[in-house]
PDB file of C-alpha atoms in Angstrom:
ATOM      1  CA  UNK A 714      37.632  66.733 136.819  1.00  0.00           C
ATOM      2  CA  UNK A 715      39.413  69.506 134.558  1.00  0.00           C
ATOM      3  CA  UNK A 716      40.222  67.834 130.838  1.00  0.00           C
ATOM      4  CA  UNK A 717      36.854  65.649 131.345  1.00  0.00           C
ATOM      5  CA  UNK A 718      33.786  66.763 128.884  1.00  0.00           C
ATOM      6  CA  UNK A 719      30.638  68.434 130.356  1.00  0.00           C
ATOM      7  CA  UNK A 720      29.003  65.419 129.877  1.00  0.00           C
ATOM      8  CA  UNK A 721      31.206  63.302 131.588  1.00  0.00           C
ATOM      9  CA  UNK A 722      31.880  66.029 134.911  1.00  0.00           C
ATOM     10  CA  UNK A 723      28.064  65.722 134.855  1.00  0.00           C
ATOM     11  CA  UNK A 724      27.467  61.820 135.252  1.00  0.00           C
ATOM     12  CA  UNK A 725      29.894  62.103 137.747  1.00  0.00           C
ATOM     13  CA  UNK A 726      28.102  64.434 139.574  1.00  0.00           C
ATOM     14  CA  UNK A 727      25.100  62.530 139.396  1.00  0.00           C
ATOM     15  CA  UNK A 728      26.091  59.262 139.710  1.00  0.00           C
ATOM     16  CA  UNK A 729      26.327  59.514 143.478  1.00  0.00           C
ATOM     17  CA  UNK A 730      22.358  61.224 143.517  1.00  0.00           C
ATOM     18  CA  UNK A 731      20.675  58.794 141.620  1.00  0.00           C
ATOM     19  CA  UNK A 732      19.630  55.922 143.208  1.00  0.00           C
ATOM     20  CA  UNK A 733      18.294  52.557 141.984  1.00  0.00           C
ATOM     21  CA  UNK A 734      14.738  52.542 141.206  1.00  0.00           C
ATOM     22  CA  UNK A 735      14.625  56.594 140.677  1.00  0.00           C
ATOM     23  CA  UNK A 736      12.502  57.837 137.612  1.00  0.00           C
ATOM     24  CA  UNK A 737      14.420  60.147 135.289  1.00  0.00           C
ATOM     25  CA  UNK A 738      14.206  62.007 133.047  1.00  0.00           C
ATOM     26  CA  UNK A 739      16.422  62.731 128.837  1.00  0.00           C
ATOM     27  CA  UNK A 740      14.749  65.788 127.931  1.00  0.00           C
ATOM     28  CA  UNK A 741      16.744  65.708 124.786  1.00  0.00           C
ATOM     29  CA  UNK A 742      18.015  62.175 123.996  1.00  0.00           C
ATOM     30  CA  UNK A 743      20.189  63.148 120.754  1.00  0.00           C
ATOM     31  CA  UNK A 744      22.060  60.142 120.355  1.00  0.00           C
ATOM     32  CA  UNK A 745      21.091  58.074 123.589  1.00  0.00           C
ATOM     33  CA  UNK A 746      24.293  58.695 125.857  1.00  0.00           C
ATOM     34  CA  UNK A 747      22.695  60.516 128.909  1.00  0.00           C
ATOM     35  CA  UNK A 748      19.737  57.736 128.450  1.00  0.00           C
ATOM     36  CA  UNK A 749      22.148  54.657 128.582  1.00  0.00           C
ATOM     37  CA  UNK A 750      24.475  56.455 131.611  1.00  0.00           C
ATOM     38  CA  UNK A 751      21.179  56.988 133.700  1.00  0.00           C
ATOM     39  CA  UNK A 752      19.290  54.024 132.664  1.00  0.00           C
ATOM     40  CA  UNK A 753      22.710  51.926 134.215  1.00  0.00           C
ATOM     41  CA  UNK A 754      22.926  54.244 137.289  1.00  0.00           C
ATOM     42  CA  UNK A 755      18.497  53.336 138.267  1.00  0.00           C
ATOM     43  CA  UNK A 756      19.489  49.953 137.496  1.00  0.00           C
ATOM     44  CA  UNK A 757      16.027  47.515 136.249  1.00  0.00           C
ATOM     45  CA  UNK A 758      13.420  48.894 139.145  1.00  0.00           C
ATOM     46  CA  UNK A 759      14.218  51.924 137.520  1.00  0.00           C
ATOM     47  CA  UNK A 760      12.436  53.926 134.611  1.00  0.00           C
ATOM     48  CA  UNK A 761      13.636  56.642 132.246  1.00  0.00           C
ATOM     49  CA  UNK A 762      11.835  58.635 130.518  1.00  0.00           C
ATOM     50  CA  UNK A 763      13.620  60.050 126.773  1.00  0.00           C
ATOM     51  CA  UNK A 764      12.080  62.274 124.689  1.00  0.00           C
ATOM     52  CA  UNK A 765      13.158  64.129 121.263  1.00  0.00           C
ATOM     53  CA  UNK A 766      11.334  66.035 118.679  1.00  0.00           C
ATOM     54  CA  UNK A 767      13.406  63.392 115.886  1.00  0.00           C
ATOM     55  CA  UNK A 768      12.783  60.141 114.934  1.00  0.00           C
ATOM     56  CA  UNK A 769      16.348  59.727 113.817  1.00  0.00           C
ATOM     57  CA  UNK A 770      17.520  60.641 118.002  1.00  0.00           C
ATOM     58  CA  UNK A 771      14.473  57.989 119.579  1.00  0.00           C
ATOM     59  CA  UNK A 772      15.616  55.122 117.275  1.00  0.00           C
ATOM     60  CA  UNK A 773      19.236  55.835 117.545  1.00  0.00           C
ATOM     61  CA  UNK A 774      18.706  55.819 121.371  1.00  0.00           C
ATOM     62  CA  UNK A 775      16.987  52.508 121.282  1.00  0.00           C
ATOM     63  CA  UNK A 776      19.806  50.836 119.617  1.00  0.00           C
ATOM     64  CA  UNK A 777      22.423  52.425 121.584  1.00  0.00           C
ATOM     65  CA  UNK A 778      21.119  50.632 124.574  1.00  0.00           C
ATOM     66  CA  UNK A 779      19.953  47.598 123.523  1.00  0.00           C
ATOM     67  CA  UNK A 780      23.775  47.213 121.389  1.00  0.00           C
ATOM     68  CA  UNK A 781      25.461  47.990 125.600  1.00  0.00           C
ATOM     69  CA  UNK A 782      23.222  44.561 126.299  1.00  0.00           C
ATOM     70  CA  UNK A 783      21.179  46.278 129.147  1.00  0.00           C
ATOM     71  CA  UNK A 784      18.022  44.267 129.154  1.00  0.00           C
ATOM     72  CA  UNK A 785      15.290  46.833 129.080  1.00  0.00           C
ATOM     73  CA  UNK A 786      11.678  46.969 127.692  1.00  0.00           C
ATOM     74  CA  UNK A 787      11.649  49.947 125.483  1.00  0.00           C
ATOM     75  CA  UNK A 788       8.499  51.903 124.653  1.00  0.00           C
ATOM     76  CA  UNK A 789       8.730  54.415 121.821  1.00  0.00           C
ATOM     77  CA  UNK A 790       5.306  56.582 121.549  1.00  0.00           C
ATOM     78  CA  UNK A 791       4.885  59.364 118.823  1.00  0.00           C
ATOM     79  CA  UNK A 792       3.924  62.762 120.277  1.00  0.00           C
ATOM     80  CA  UNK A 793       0.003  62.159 118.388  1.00  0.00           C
ATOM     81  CA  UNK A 794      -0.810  59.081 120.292  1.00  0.00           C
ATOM     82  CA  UNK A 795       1.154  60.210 123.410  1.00  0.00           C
ATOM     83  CA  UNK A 796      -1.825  62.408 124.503  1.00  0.00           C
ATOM     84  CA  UNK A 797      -4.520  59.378 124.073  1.00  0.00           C
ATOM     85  CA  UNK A 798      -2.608  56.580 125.338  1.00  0.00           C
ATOM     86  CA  UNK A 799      -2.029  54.823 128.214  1.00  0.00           C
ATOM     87  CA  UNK A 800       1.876  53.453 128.282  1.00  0.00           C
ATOM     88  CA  UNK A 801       3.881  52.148 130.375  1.00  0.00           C
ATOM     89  CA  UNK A 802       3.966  49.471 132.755  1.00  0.00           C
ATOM     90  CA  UNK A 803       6.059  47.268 135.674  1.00  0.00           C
ATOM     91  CA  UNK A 804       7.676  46.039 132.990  1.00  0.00           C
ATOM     92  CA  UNK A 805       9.064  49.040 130.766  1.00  0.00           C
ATOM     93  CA  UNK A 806      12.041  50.406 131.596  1.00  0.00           C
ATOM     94  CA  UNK A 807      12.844  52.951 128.828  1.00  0.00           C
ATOM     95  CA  UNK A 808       9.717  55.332 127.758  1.00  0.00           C
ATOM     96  CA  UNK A 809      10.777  56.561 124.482  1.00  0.00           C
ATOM     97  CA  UNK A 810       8.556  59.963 123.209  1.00  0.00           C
ATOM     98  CA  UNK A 811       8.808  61.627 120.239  1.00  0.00           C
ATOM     99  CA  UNK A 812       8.188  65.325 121.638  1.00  0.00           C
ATOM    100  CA  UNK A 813       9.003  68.708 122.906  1.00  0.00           C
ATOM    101  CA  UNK A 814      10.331  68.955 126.016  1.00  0.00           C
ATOM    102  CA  UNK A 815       8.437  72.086 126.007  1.00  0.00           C
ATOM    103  CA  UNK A 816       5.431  69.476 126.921  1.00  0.00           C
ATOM    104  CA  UNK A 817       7.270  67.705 129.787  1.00  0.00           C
ATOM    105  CA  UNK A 818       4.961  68.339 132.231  1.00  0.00           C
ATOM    106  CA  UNK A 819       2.243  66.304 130.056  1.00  0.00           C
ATOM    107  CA  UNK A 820       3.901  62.922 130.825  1.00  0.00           C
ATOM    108  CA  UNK A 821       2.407  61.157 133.561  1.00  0.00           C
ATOM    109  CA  UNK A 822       5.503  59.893 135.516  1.00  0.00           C
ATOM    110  CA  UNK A 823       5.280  57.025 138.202  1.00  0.00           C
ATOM    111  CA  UNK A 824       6.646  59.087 140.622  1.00  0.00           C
ATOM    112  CA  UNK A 825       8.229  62.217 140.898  1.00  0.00           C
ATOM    113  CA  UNK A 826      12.043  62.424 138.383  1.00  0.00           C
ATOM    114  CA  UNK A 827      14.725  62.465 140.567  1.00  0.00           C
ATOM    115  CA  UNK A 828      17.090  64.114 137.620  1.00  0.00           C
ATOM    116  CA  UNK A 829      15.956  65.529 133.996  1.00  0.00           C
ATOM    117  CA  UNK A 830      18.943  66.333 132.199  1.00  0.00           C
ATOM    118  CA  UNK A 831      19.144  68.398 128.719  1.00  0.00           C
ATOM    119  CA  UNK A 832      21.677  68.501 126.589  1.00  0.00           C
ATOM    120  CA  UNK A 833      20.943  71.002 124.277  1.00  0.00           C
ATOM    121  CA  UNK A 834      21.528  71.948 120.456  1.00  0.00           C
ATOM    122  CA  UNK A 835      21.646  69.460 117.490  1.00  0.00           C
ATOM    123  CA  UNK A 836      21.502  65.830 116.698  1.00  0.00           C
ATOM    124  CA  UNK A 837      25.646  65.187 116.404  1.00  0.00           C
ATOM    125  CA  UNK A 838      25.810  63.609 113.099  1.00  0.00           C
ATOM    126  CA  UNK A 839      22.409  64.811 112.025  1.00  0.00           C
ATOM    127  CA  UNK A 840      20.202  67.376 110.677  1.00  0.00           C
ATOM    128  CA  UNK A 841      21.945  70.792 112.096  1.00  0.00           C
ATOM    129  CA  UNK A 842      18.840  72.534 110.650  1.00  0.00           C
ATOM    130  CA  UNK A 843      16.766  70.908 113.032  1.00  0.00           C
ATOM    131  CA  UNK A 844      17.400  71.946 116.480  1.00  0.00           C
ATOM    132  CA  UNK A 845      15.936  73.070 119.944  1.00  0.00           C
ATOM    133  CA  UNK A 846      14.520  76.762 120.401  1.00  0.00           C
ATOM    134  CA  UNK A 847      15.179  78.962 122.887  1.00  0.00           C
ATOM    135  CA  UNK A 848      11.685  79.635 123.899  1.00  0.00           C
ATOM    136  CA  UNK A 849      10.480  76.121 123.646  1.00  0.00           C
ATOM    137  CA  UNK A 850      13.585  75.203 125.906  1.00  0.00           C
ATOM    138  CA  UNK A 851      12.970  78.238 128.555  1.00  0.00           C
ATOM    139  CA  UNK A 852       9.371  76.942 128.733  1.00  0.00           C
ATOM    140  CA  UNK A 853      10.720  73.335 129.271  1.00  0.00           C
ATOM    141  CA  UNK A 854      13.078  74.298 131.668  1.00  0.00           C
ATOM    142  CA  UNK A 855      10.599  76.357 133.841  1.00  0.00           C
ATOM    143  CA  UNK A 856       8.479  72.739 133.842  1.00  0.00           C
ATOM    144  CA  UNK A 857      11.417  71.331 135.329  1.00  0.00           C
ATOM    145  CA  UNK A 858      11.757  72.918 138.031  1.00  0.00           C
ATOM    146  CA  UNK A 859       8.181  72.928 139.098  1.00  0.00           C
ATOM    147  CA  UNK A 860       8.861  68.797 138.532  1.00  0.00           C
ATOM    148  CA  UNK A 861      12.039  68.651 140.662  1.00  0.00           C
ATOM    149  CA  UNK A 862      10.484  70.762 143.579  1.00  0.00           C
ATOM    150  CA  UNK A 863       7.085  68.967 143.465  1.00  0.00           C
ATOM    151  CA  UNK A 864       4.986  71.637 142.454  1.00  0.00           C
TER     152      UNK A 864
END
């Protein structure tokens, strides 16, 4: 494991908790690689759930996945319809939302996420002015927990 990226000690460390068919959870997709590794580990009875605050990181995402060929139904919802809409369905896979984390606890999940995973600071290749807060990330954080322990 020493020499391998956070990233990559992570998946590894996850790979062997997530199971097919598990809901999950990007908190920050950035460019889509923690959404692709955990929408291959839940497999197609699976969902994930991705959410960023930049348009740039949900489309980005999108074609990330759909250019490894993994057949998913992909969903992308702005955060102003998010809070009127119903989404989702038997047949979506990826739930793409253009949001906070610091609102995590407003998406209506199937079940409860097995795994939300943040990677945290700016879009690589993007706008570095444009990047998550500390208090907006404690916030989202504290959500998580709460999530993970079924509160």
């Amino acid at each position: 494991m020493f020499g391998m990226k956070i990233t990559e000690r992570t998946h590894l460390l996850l790979k062997d908790y997530i199971e097919p068919g598990d809901v999950c959870i990007d908190a920050t997709l950035g460019n889509g690689n923690d959404a692709l590794f955990l929408m291959e580990t839940v497999g197609k009875e699976g969902v994930i759930f991705g959410m960023d605050i930049q348009e740039e990181a949900i489309r980005t995402s999108a074609d990330l996945i759909r250019n490894h060929c993994f057949e998913v139904n992909i969903e992308s919802i702005d955060l102003n319809k998010f809070r009127t809409q119903e989404f989702g369905d038997e047949e979506t896979n990826l739930i793409l939302l253009k949001m906070s984390h610091e609102f995590i606890d407003e998406v209506t999940l199937p079940k409860a996420p097995k795994v939300i995973v943040f990677n945290l600071g700016f879009l690589p290749a993007g706008d570095q002015s444009i990047t998550t807060q500390s208090d907006g990330t404690i916030v989202a954080l504290d959500k998580s927990l709460n999530m993970l322990s079924g509160k």
